[in-house]
Amino acid sequence: MESKLRAAIVGSTGYGGVELIRLLQSHPKVEITSVISSSSAGVPIEEGFPHLTGVVELKLDGVDAAEISRKADVVFTATPSGVSAKLVPQLLEAGLKVVDLSGDFRLKDGAAYEQWYKHPAPAEAYLEQAVYGLCEVYGERAAGVDFISNPGCYPTATLLGLVPAIEAGWIKHDSIIIDAKSGVSGAGRGTSLMVHFSEMNENFKAYKINKHQHIPEIEQTLSDVAGKDVTVTFTTHLVPMTRGIMSTMYAGMNGQYTEQDFVDLYRKYYEGRPYVRVREAGVIPATKEVSGSNYCDIGFAADARTGRITIVSVIDNIVKGAAGQAIQNLNLMMGWEETLGLGYTPVYP
């Protein structure tokens, strides 16, 4: 019998980490051998997450690269920004494969990282080594590598909604406006006034307008695809739900295109990619329709009167926006079927 790949999860007490645990339980080629938390070492993971009682019977390990290397072959680092920048080089030097879910290695420009993330940048060699793991766009680059930087949740929904149109030259590069909304789990498990129930319930908040750290990540990829600099206006909102992202994008069209034209373009671009579902012309997706799954659903509304296209893209921020895409990247890294461990139908209602 083929031995399973041993996986460690750093940041197992966060939402991304515990979602990795849920999904990897069903992966036929992976075994979780270490769950790691810098703040709760020695504590059974079920104490913080009672839903794992009888499912994962492991105590949380501390963050020690040498110890991790003895227990694992691959490490998922689901840590806050600034932590992975220091830890990941140690893991790579120890001979481990790494899929990093933080934002520390997504930007290739260290100065841009420091400007937007307010942390010292990782060494340039590691920024160059990291493969940006937007699976449906750069998936072929992941095969056989040791280090993948998992995209952010907002960029995943946004880029999957924009890249085919940008590559085809169908939209004007200087006209893109992105109106993005996320469930509260996107803020992580830590407590703050912003996500306090009485502050968030029956409320709708815009935040980090023109200042969100995912802006340069979106622009970096769109510029790469376009072959020239692309800038965007990007506004994020918190909505009173737990999971989900809806990214609604507006852009001027370079010509006259119908909704069916966009459907045909996107279906051709994403042909053979199992986790992007392009809706029929005039059908707009909703976040509930992808909840708990690794799908990204995309719909269009073309406006001949204004010459603009509206693109709506939805994902589950914890799955396709984090843990699910990380597993998808692992599958690509290892040369496995892209869908292994990810065969989840969306939870509805």
XYZ file of C-alpha atoms in Angstrom:
349
model
C 0.000 0.000 0.000
C 1.302 3.456 -0.945
C 2.342 5.468 2.102
C 0.545 8.754 2.619
C 2.138 12.175 2.509
C 2.563 13.457 6.056
C 1.104 16.945 6.546
C 1.586 19.503 9.294
C -0.637 22.547 9.733
C 0.830 25.645 11.371
C -1.942 27.881 12.652
C -4.346 25.024 13.346
C -6.418 27.116 15.737
C -7.425 29.659 13.087
C -10.299 29.330 10.649
C -8.041 28.525 7.692
C -6.135 25.924 9.697
C -9.182 24.147 11.058
C -10.727 24.126 7.570
C -7.576 22.430 6.292
C -8.140 19.772 8.950
C -11.747 19.247 7.808
C -10.836 18.913 4.145
C -7.685 16.830 4.576
C -9.632 14.228 6.556
C -11.070 13.108 3.209
C -7.852 13.282 1.184
C -6.843 9.765 0.071
C -3.125 10.545 -0.180
C -2.541 12.758 2.874
C -2.333 12.073 6.594
C -2.320 14.871 9.166
C 0.581 14.116 11.512
C 0.976 17.445 13.311
C -1.314 20.333 14.228
C 0.595 23.370 15.423
C -0.157 26.492 17.419
C 2.326 28.915 18.941
C -0.085 29.797 21.758
C -1.646 26.445 22.703
C 1.124 23.819 22.542
C 0.326 20.667 24.481
C -3.436 21.230 24.436
C -5.655 18.690 22.629
C -7.061 20.422 19.558
C -10.583 19.302 20.473
C -10.506 21.609 23.513
C -10.629 24.642 21.253
C -12.702 22.946 18.560
C -15.130 20.465 20.145
C -16.488 19.535 16.715
C -13.212 17.629 16.175
C -13.862 15.306 19.134
C -13.229 11.754 17.974
C -12.133 13.045 14.560
C -8.635 14.397 15.202
C -7.027 13.089 18.364
C -3.845 15.136 18.352
C -2.305 17.548 20.803
C -1.123 20.867 19.438
C 2.614 21.069 18.823
C 4.730 24.170 19.244
C 6.370 25.955 16.336
C 9.738 24.256 15.888
C 11.037 23.740 12.342
C 13.278 20.815 13.300
C 10.451 19.032 15.110
C 8.056 19.690 12.242
C 10.543 18.204 9.768
C 10.634 14.966 11.762
C 6.859 14.605 11.630
C 5.917 15.913 8.188
C 6.730 16.039 4.481
C 4.615 19.080 3.653
C 3.593 22.048 5.796
C 0.603 24.350 5.405
C 1.368 27.669 7.074
C -1.953 29.317 7.918
C -0.426 32.146 9.925
C -0.876 35.894 10.226
C 1.245 38.046 7.934
C 4.728 38.582 9.292
C 4.968 35.131 10.880
C 5.457 33.063 7.722
C 8.183 35.425 6.506
C 10.358 34.171 9.359
C 9.167 30.562 9.585
C 8.913 29.444 5.960
C 12.658 29.811 5.160
C 13.422 27.534 8.126
C 10.935 24.942 6.865
C 12.333 25.027 3.345
C 15.894 24.714 4.638
C 14.752 21.653 6.600
C 13.730 20.017 3.315
C 9.977 20.402 3.654
C 7.469 21.318 0.993
C 5.434 24.399 1.933
C 2.069 25.834 0.949
C 1.837 29.258 2.597
C -1.608 30.739 3.210
C -0.356 34.065 4.576
C 0.294 37.091 2.394
C 4.035 37.149 3.033
C 5.239 35.725 -0.282
C 2.541 36.779 -2.752
C 4.133 40.053 -3.844
C 7.347 39.796 -5.827
C 8.377 43.350 -4.914
C 9.669 43.434 -1.339
C 9.268 47.205 -1.110
C 5.605 46.915 -2.118
C 5.113 44.245 0.543
C 6.540 46.503 3.234
C 4.402 49.411 2.049
C 1.126 47.477 2.120
C 1.688 44.915 4.893
C 3.788 47.054 7.271
C 6.243 44.189 7.977
C 9.852 43.642 6.872
C 9.884 41.763 3.572
C 11.199 38.202 3.300
C 14.546 37.717 1.557
C 14.336 38.280 -2.182
C 15.417 34.699 -2.923
C 12.313 33.337 -1.213
C 10.012 35.837 -2.930
C 11.421 34.628 -6.241
C 11.119 30.960 -5.265
C 7.469 31.193 -4.240
C 5.068 30.144 -7.001
C 1.878 32.201 -6.893
C -0.762 29.501 -6.700
C -3.804 30.850 -8.510
C -4.582 27.377 -9.763
C -6.732 28.131 -12.800
C -4.269 30.706 -14.144
C -0.813 29.486 -13.061
C -1.504 25.837 -12.256
C 1.120 24.486 -14.626
C 3.818 26.323 -12.662
C 3.025 24.358 -9.490
C 4.089 20.930 -10.739
C 7.097 19.578 -8.897
C 7.918 22.732 -6.915
C 8.596 22.889 -3.177
C 7.031 26.240 -2.306
C 3.658 27.708 -3.237
C 2.196 30.996 -2.047
C -1.568 30.566 -1.805
C -3.537 33.577 -3.122
C -5.677 35.757 -0.895
C -9.425 35.269 -0.672
C -10.458 38.565 -2.277
C -7.847 38.218 -5.072
C -9.008 34.676 -5.857
C -12.612 35.723 -6.450
C -11.594 38.929 -8.222
C -8.859 37.565 -10.471
C -10.837 34.544 -11.604
C -13.554 37.006 -12.595
C -11.238 39.353 -14.509
C -8.309 37.433 -15.989
C -10.006 35.962 -19.104
C -11.430 39.350 -20.133
C -8.103 41.105 -19.484
C -6.167 38.495 -21.459
C -8.611 38.737 -24.377
C -8.426 42.552 -24.383
C -12.171 42.867 -23.972
C -12.101 45.374 -21.115
C -10.321 48.689 -20.629
C -7.400 48.353 -18.220
C -7.918 51.777 -16.661
C -11.649 51.370 -15.993
C -11.823 48.513 -13.481
C -13.816 49.059 -10.291
C -14.098 46.186 -7.813
C -16.828 46.127 -5.163
C -16.028 43.173 -2.888
C -17.933 41.830 0.114
C -16.865 39.200 2.645
C -18.362 37.250 5.498
C -16.933 37.955 8.940
C -14.794 34.781 9.054
C -12.459 36.569 6.639
C -11.294 38.682 9.575
C -10.010 35.571 11.373
C -10.881 34.092 14.747
C -9.432 36.883 16.860
C -11.775 39.269 18.590
C -12.082 42.956 17.770
C -14.664 45.707 17.966
C -15.115 45.606 14.193
C -16.436 42.022 14.248
C -18.242 42.200 17.603
C -21.771 40.796 17.179
C -23.621 43.944 18.182
C -21.408 46.021 15.864
C -21.751 43.675 12.871
C -25.271 42.261 13.147
C -27.791 44.029 10.880
C -24.938 46.199 9.635
C -22.894 46.594 6.460
C -19.427 48.177 6.575
C -16.930 49.405 4.011
C -13.336 49.261 5.236
C -9.743 49.844 4.070
C -10.997 51.835 1.074
C -8.114 52.185 -1.417
C -5.786 50.805 1.287
C -6.443 47.059 1.355
C -3.306 44.898 1.214
C -4.846 42.760 -1.530
C -4.768 45.645 -4.023
C -1.138 45.117 -5.127
C -1.722 41.352 -5.377
C -4.636 41.905 -7.753
C -2.744 44.492 -9.785
C 0.381 42.308 -9.960
C -1.508 39.432 -11.575
C -3.633 41.555 -13.899
C -0.503 43.406 -15.059
C 1.259 40.100 -15.679
C -1.639 38.802 -17.769
C -2.095 42.091 -19.654
C 1.608 42.642 -20.290
C 1.300 46.213 -19.035
C 0.486 48.030 -15.814
C -3.102 47.659 -14.642
C -4.519 49.619 -11.726
C -7.868 49.081 -10.032
C -10.225 50.779 -7.626
C -10.921 48.226 -4.908
C -13.436 48.614 -2.082
C -14.041 45.927 0.525
C -17.067 45.426 2.771
C -17.984 43.221 5.710
C -21.467 41.703 5.618
C -23.230 39.962 8.536
C -22.716 36.373 7.402
C -20.075 33.820 8.348
C -18.730 32.560 5.017
C -18.554 33.817 1.473
C -17.141 36.463 -0.827
C -18.910 38.235 -3.651
C -16.714 40.310 -5.920
C -18.702 42.548 -8.250
C -16.526 44.085 -10.969
C -17.313 46.874 -13.391
C -15.284 47.726 -16.494
C -15.646 49.502 -19.817
C -15.726 47.149 -22.791
C -13.329 47.445 -25.728
C -16.039 46.803 -28.269
C -19.571 45.487 -28.331
C -19.985 42.197 -26.494
C -23.023 40.388 -25.162
C -23.384 38.325 -22.033
C -23.272 35.208 -24.198
C -19.956 36.359 -25.670
C -18.507 36.542 -22.162
C -19.961 33.158 -21.215
C -18.354 31.579 -24.270
C -14.997 33.286 -23.651
C -14.837 32.230 -20.005
C -15.975 28.670 -20.617
C -13.248 28.248 -23.192
C -10.633 29.785 -20.874
C -11.613 27.592 -17.917
C -12.249 24.430 -19.930
C -10.987 21.422 -17.986
C -10.707 23.386 -14.734
C -13.231 21.703 -12.453
C -13.680 24.434 -9.860
C -14.776 27.378 -11.989
C -18.421 27.290 -13.030
C -19.520 29.880 -15.571
C -23.266 30.532 -15.379
C -25.619 30.798 -18.313
C -26.103 34.263 -19.801
C -28.099 36.471 -17.457
C -27.736 34.150 -14.439
C -25.919 35.760 -11.485
C -24.456 33.504 -8.746
C -24.911 33.914 -5.004
C -22.544 33.092 -2.151
C -24.827 30.396 -0.714
C -24.403 28.444 -3.950
C -20.699 27.800 -3.280
C -20.689 27.627 0.535
C -18.518 24.844 1.947
C -17.056 24.036 -1.470
C -14.015 24.813 -3.613
C -16.071 26.293 -6.448
C -15.879 29.762 -7.926
C -19.068 30.705 -9.787
C -19.100 33.578 -12.277
C -21.916 35.464 -14.006
C -22.205 38.490 -16.298
C -24.441 41.439 -17.104
C -23.490 43.405 -20.228
C -24.878 46.917 -20.661
C -24.945 48.084 -24.278
C -26.230 51.489 -23.159
C -23.150 52.342 -21.079
C -20.662 50.056 -22.807
C -19.813 48.416 -19.492
C -19.670 44.833 -18.305
C -20.560 43.762 -14.772
C -18.879 40.528 -13.644
C -19.997 38.793 -10.445
C -17.717 36.162 -8.907
C -18.475 34.235 -5.698
C -16.417 31.861 -3.545
C -16.346 30.448 -0.034
C -13.567 32.562 1.474
C -12.317 29.777 3.775
C -12.344 27.045 1.108
C -11.553 28.354 -2.388
C -10.190 31.506 -0.747
C -7.859 29.594 1.594
C -7.802 25.913 2.603
C -9.424 24.404 -0.489
C -7.153 26.198 -2.916
C -4.161 25.258 -0.733
C -5.070 21.580 -1.131
C -5.677 22.108 -4.837
C -2.155 23.561 -5.003
C -0.743 20.580 -3.115
C -2.393 18.254 -5.636
C -0.832 20.175 -8.511
C 2.526 20.270 -6.737
C 2.518 16.498 -6.294
C 1.210 15.678 -9.775
C -2.049 14.253 -8.394
C -5.576 14.693 -9.662
C -6.561 18.296 -8.980
C -9.814 17.264 -7.276
C -8.399 14.893 -4.635
C -9.822 15.666 -1.205
C -12.044 18.418 -2.593
C -15.164 16.623 -3.799
C -17.571 18.643 -1.687
C -21.001 19.671 -2.912
C -21.892 23.175 -1.689
C -23.907 23.234 1.538
C -27.394 24.474 0.761
C -29.398 26.094 2.232
